[in-house]
């Protein structure tokens, strides 16, 4: 049994025209038993920056708390929010600090840079960072999610189209995963607002 | 085969019900599999455990029962079929991982359900459940099962039980397949995933935002 498939998750982030969308499933389970269906794996850092964390849920929650702490200190000192690219590199550093006793979490960072360009990056469990212009996924069934995203992603999607695409990729991806699903939440981040939608999906 | 399977007797026969998910690890290899297999005209089996082991057992039993039926010249009794399945499971217990429920209708005993667990134990009970999903519906079935239900009530009971098992067990899901066996014959039914009424998650709750 892999530690990364103890809880189960599916996270998809995509970039559109001056907007990004990030979504996750809502299942919280322990191996094959489902416990609740209202546990998102995407966390807000600030209005233009969201973080998705898959893997062991306890590590995902702890990492989120530690990063919120670091971001809050940053805001006090710099008197502004952290840029997504900076946040990504800070996260990478935080993960590598624990190279020989890592957090069992694989993050996806999605946000809008101060000039409005979308920023997407993903990391492995010890902080190897890769940025992307199209999409980033992580979870217990990466093959299903990659397949859906590669087929469905197009450049320069408007926010509503982007939401539909992320929703369909996420749902079709986790419908083939026994450990992810039971509802989904998707956040679409544009320069003046964030629209969060909860999806009703198959509950099996 | 992470699975939810359930069989029960009702007034006039038996109903067998199963989910349709076959998973290898956490990948869902088949989301519409058929876990209800005929062993002879009036006896069907529900399969849980290793898919290959149960398919092999079912294959052997189908063969031997066909021979036995030809010799009997009459309907085979459910008990005979259950005993044959038990022999397969018991004599190969070191190599097998198979939990089967054998259920059917014969004119001597009416509707009968036999549960054959891992080592080869046979237990005759009015209703039986097996598979990883069955653990989540033990309480539900104990509370809501009644003797001699009508066919419609029994059908509702099975679909409700399976629906809960499919919600809570990650290795069960897809659609619900049922087989009803009575004196009149065998009837197969299929309930699509979209037609299964919702459970947890559809109750009104606070908007989920990070």
XYZ file of C-alpha atoms in Angstrom:
414
model
C 0.000 0.000 0.000
C 1.502 3.305 -1.024
C 1.409 6.182 1.438
C 0.318 8.400 -1.440
C -2.850 6.383 -2.015
C -3.861 6.144 1.631
C -6.402 8.979 1.378
C -6.947 9.605 -2.357
C -7.322 12.835 -4.299
C -7.776 14.282 -7.775
C -6.670 17.850 -8.557
C -6.716 19.651 -11.922
C -5.544 23.191 -12.637
C -5.749 24.876 -16.043
C -4.815 28.225 -17.520
C -7.089 30.258 -19.765
C -7.163 33.766 -21.163
C -6.127 35.919 -18.198
C -7.726 33.429 -15.829
C -6.895 30.170 -14.082
C -9.115 27.457 -12.689
C -8.241 24.861 -10.079
C -10.480 22.075 -8.821
C -10.371 19.026 -6.615
C -12.596 16.161 -5.581
C -14.253 16.200 -2.171
C -13.694 12.686 -0.842
C -12.004 12.037 2.460
C -11.383 8.353 2.955
C -9.064 5.941 4.684
C -7.986 3.347 2.143
C -11.220 1.827 0.869
C -13.591 3.397 3.401
C -15.138 6.765 2.605
C -15.546 8.983 5.659
C -16.848 12.332 4.395
C -17.715 14.005 1.105
C -16.981 17.624 2.003
C -13.188 17.796 2.173
C -11.700 19.989 -0.550
C -7.994 19.620 -1.318
C -7.632 23.098 -2.748
C -6.747 25.854 -0.311
C -6.811 29.630 -0.750
C -3.598 31.496 -0.015
C -4.818 34.893 -1.186
C -7.353 36.250 -3.676
C -5.183 35.486 -6.692
C -3.416 32.358 -5.467
C -4.770 28.886 -4.747
C -2.861 25.766 -3.737
C -3.942 22.192 -4.404
C -2.357 19.392 -2.373
C -2.757 15.684 -3.030
C -1.251 12.750 -1.167
C -1.501 12.067 2.547
C -4.200 14.435 3.817
C -2.570 15.081 7.166
C 0.593 16.286 5.423
C -1.488 18.345 2.984
C -3.259 20.075 5.881
C -0.027 20.660 7.826
C 1.792 22.027 4.757
C -1.126 24.373 4.093
C -0.992 25.653 7.682
C 2.797 26.158 7.547
C 2.545 28.000 4.226
C -0.272 30.238 5.483
C 1.978 31.097 8.418
C 4.880 31.973 6.098
C 2.641 33.971 3.795
C 1.147 35.924 6.705
C 4.627 36.883 7.917
C 5.567 37.851 4.356
C 2.471 40.091 4.128
C 3.394 41.838 7.382
C 6.925 42.529 6.221
C 6.337 43.291 2.521
C 2.875 44.888 2.924
C 1.631 43.021 -0.153
C 0.529 39.539 -1.181
C 3.124 37.077 -2.432
C 3.403 36.591 -6.186
C 2.411 33.069 -7.295
C 5.821 32.402 -8.848
C 7.537 33.428 -5.607
C 5.131 31.244 -3.624
C 5.880 28.281 -5.862
C 9.596 28.603 -5.295
C 9.113 29.098 -1.552
C 7.048 25.905 -1.456
C 9.715 24.053 -3.412
C 12.322 25.168 -0.895
C 10.089 24.229 2.053
C 9.641 20.716 0.630
C 13.350 20.200 -0.102
C 14.216 21.222 3.472
C 12.653 17.891 4.358
C 14.516 15.929 1.678
C 15.152 12.854 3.857
C 11.857 12.848 5.734
C 9.460 14.425 3.251
C 5.909 15.647 3.441
C 3.904 13.031 1.522
C 2.082 15.653 -0.501
C 2.304 16.687 -4.161
C 1.273 20.316 -4.677
C -0.185 22.237 -7.596
C -0.013 26.055 -7.468
C -2.451 28.105 -9.553
C -2.672 31.877 -9.572
C -2.552 35.168 -11.431
C 0.650 37.197 -11.419
C 0.291 40.925 -10.576
C 0.230 41.772 -14.308
C -2.650 39.350 -14.910
C -0.814 36.473 -16.599
C -1.774 33.010 -15.374
C 0.776 31.055 -13.366
C 0.678 27.269 -12.986
C 3.245 24.999 -11.425
C 3.451 21.556 -9.884
C 5.931 19.750 -7.709
C 6.778 16.277 -6.566
C 6.969 15.366 -2.907
C 10.500 16.748 -2.433
C 9.990 19.994 -4.309
C 11.107 19.477 -7.902
C 9.239 22.356 -9.561
C 7.876 22.417 -13.105
C 5.886 25.311 -14.541
C 3.318 24.832 -17.270
C 1.380 27.056 -19.607
C -1.547 24.697 -20.073
C -2.489 22.468 -17.141
C -1.153 20.772 -14.028
C -2.595 17.729 -12.330
C -1.895 15.592 -9.285
C -3.696 12.779 -7.519
C -4.167 9.040 -7.210
C -5.047 8.488 -10.861
C -2.702 10.759 -12.795
C -3.013 8.714 -15.997
C -6.777 9.300 -16.214
C -6.379 13.019 -15.495
C -3.505 13.543 -17.968
C -5.444 11.770 -20.674
C -8.497 13.965 -20.193
C -6.524 17.222 -19.937
C -4.336 16.557 -22.986
C -7.416 15.934 -25.099
C -9.572 18.760 -23.803
C -7.228 21.700 -23.204
C -7.162 24.535 -25.743
C -5.332 27.863 -25.442
C -7.092 31.127 -24.526
C -10.280 29.791 -22.981
C -12.667 32.282 -21.379
C -13.554 31.759 -17.673
C -16.848 29.936 -18.339
C -15.301 27.619 -20.945
C -12.355 27.020 -18.639
C -14.690 26.007 -15.832
C -16.499 23.521 -18.074
C -13.245 22.014 -19.278
C -11.767 21.633 -15.801
C -15.054 20.198 -14.529
C -15.286 17.585 -17.290
C -11.607 16.593 -17.064
C -11.775 16.287 -13.287
C -15.022 14.330 -13.232
C -14.195 11.913 -16.038
C -10.739 11.462 -14.544
C -11.896 10.586 -11.057
C -14.796 8.423 -12.237
C -12.134 5.839 -13.054
C -10.448 6.211 -9.663
C -11.812 4.265 -6.712
C -10.171 6.640 -4.211
C -11.287 10.014 -5.564
C -14.629 11.585 -6.303
C -17.779 11.984 -4.226
C -18.272 15.582 -5.366
C -15.983 18.304 -6.650
C -15.214 21.987 -6.065
C -13.758 24.278 -8.735
C -12.434 27.829 -8.300
C -12.112 30.094 -11.345
C -9.754 33.014 -10.657
C -10.015 36.134 -12.787
C -8.533 39.560 -12.225
C -11.517 40.964 -10.366
C -13.190 37.942 -8.752
C -13.048 34.282 -7.861
C -16.063 32.101 -8.666
C -16.245 28.887 -6.642
C -18.669 26.175 -7.677
C -19.431 22.879 -6.002
C -20.396 20.041 -8.339
C -22.810 17.211 -7.728
C -21.228 14.054 -9.073
C -21.611 10.282 -8.788
C -21.339 9.329 -5.144
C -19.652 5.982 -5.580
C -13.097 -7.887 -6.636
C -13.866 -5.252 -4.061
C -17.541 -5.659 -4.182
C -20.963 -5.397 -2.635
C -23.149 -8.453 -3.178
C -26.397 -9.385 -1.498
C -28.996 -12.107 -1.943
C -32.256 -12.598 -0.152
C -35.277 -14.857 -0.170
C -38.719 -13.372 -0.523
C -42.218 -14.760 -0.771
C -41.913 -16.798 -3.977
C -38.193 -16.883 -4.810
C -34.843 -15.148 -4.421
C -33.314 -11.881 -5.588
C -29.579 -11.516 -6.132
C -28.048 -8.043 -6.367
C -24.528 -6.761 -7.054
C -22.631 -3.580 -7.887
C -20.585 -3.427 -11.090
C -17.111 -2.203 -10.169
C -13.904 -4.203 -10.717
C -10.825 -2.403 -9.442
C -7.127 -3.224 -9.732
C -5.652 -1.232 -6.870
C -7.379 2.088 -7.214
C -7.888 1.975 -10.979
C -11.400 0.984 -11.960
C -10.730 -1.652 -14.586
C -14.371 -2.309 -15.375
C -17.198 -0.006 -14.261
C -19.993 -2.141 -15.666
C -18.999 -5.683 -14.822
C -21.494 -8.469 -14.284
C -20.897 -10.286 -11.003
C -24.014 -12.448 -11.233
C -23.202 -15.690 -13.035
C -25.583 -18.529 -13.905
C -24.561 -21.982 -12.692
C -27.634 -23.666 -14.101
C -31.126 -22.578 -15.207
C -32.497 -22.056 -11.714
C -29.352 -21.300 -9.680
C -27.153 -18.227 -9.962
C -24.064 -17.177 -8.039
C -22.719 -13.819 -6.848
C -18.930 -13.546 -6.982
C -16.610 -11.640 -4.661
C -12.878 -11.862 -3.979
C -10.404 -12.622 -6.722
C -12.123 -12.238 -10.104
C -10.096 -15.001 -11.761
C -10.624 -17.495 -8.903
C -14.381 -16.983 -8.881
C -14.616 -17.179 -12.673
C -12.670 -20.442 -12.605
C -14.879 -21.946 -9.895
C -18.038 -20.869 -11.722
C -16.730 -22.433 -14.926
C -16.009 -25.791 -13.284
C -19.341 -25.830 -11.442
C -21.276 -24.981 -14.631
C -19.621 -27.952 -16.315
C -20.216 -30.472 -13.523
C -23.776 -29.323 -12.863
C -24.637 -29.674 -16.540
C -23.455 -33.287 -16.372
C -25.350 -33.868 -13.128
C -28.512 -32.321 -14.580
C -28.344 -34.664 -17.570
C -28.098 -37.633 -15.187
C -30.882 -36.364 -12.874
C -33.269 -35.627 -15.724
C -34.877 -33.045 -13.475
C -34.221 -29.593 -12.001
C -31.054 -29.566 -9.888
C -31.532 -28.553 -6.248
C -29.915 -25.342 -5.002
C -28.330 -27.297 -2.139
C -26.494 -29.587 -4.572
C -25.049 -26.657 -6.473
C -24.023 -24.930 -3.251
C -22.281 -28.091 -2.067
C -20.395 -28.407 -5.324
C -19.205 -24.806 -5.066
C -18.172 -25.524 -1.493
C -16.139 -28.541 -2.586
C -14.246 -26.391 -5.081
C -13.538 -23.739 -2.477
C -12.670 -26.127 0.360
C -10.425 -28.504 -1.602
C -8.431 -25.622 -3.038
C -8.522 -23.386 -0.005
C -4.756 -22.766 0.035
C -4.837 -21.261 -3.429
C -8.165 -19.487 -3.587
C -9.551 -16.166 -2.485
C -13.208 -16.545 -3.327
C -16.356 -15.579 -1.449
C -19.473 -16.707 -3.280
C -23.171 -16.544 -2.600
C -25.213 -19.258 -4.319
C -28.926 -18.586 -4.610
C -31.766 -20.111 -6.588
C -35.200 -21.636 -6.641
C -36.193 -25.307 -6.732
C -39.596 -26.871 -6.284
C -38.619 -28.796 -3.126
C -37.229 -26.004 -0.983
C -38.449 -22.852 -2.734
C -36.053 -19.900 -2.738
C -32.779 -20.585 -0.944
C -29.588 -18.632 -0.286
C -26.257 -20.257 0.611
C -23.182 -18.263 1.506
C -19.781 -19.867 0.865
C -16.988 -17.984 2.597
C -13.212 -18.049 2.135
C -12.269 -21.416 3.646
C -15.269 -23.289 2.269
C -17.918 -22.861 4.992
C -21.488 -23.171 3.724
C -24.192 -21.344 5.615
C -27.857 -21.416 4.629
C -29.543 -18.180 5.623
C -32.648 -16.269 4.502
C -30.414 -13.431 3.338
C -26.674 -13.060 2.848
C -24.214 -10.304 1.980
C -20.569 -10.441 1.053
C -17.762 -8.393 -0.351
C -15.921 -5.397 1.034
C -19.010 -3.191 0.803
C -21.182 -5.528 2.843
C -19.557 -4.417 6.103
C -21.145 -0.969 5.739
C -24.676 -2.311 5.467
C -24.697 -4.914 8.271
C -26.631 -2.596 10.567
C -28.981 -1.432 7.837
C -29.840 -4.988 6.753
C -30.322 -6.208 10.322
C -32.823 -3.416 10.939
C -34.790 -3.415 7.688
C -34.894 -7.039 6.542
C -38.175 -8.862 7.124
C -39.167 -12.457 6.371
C -41.421 -13.146 3.371
C -41.327 -9.689 1.775
C -43.137 -9.137 -1.490
C -41.005 -9.041 -4.643
C -41.323 -5.278 -4.887
C -40.330 -4.698 -1.252
C -37.407 -7.072 -1.616
C -36.233 -5.207 -4.728
C -36.436 -1.875 -2.920
C -34.538 -3.298 0.040
C -31.742 -4.625 -2.163
C -31.337 -1.431 -4.176
C -31.297 0.659 -1.009
C -28.740 -1.580 0.674
C -26.484 -1.641 -2.376
C -26.771 2.071 -2.832
C -25.416 2.670 0.687
C -22.654 0.106 0.232
C -21.626 1.729 -3.053
C -21.499 5.171 -1.449
C -19.272 4.223 1.459
C -17.059 1.562 -0.081
C -14.581 2.941 -2.598
C -14.184 -0.431 -4.288
C -17.918 -0.742 -5.017
C -19.818 1.398 -7.463
C -21.087 1.770 -11.003
C -24.572 0.407 -11.545
C -26.786 -2.123 -9.771
C -27.521 -5.440 -11.437
C -30.198 -7.781 -10.054
C -31.469 -11.234 -10.940
C -34.851 -12.479 -9.668
C -35.413 -16.245 -9.665
C -38.902 -17.635 -9.116
C -40.925 -20.664 -10.180
C -41.751 -18.752 -13.358
C -38.114 -18.334 -14.330
C -35.290 -15.807 -14.251
C -35.537 -12.039 -14.679
C -32.507 -9.741 -15.057
C -32.642 -6.058 -14.207
C -30.214 -3.221 -14.538
C -30.296 0.099 -12.684
C -28.018 2.757 -14.170
C -25.795 4.820 -11.923
C -27.722 7.962 -12.776
C -30.988 6.341 -11.701
C -29.711 5.337 -8.279
C -31.195 7.810 -5.795
C -28.573 9.974 -4.084
C -27.419 9.475 -0.507
C -24.808 11.455 1.409
C -23.769 14.662 -0.224
C -27.194 15.552 -1.503
C -28.318 16.730 1.911
C -28.255 20.531 2.144
C -24.983 21.621 3.624
C -22.809 24.694 3.833
C -21.103 25.851 0.684
C -17.680 24.252 0.608
C -14.992 26.861 0.028
C -11.333 26.574 1.050
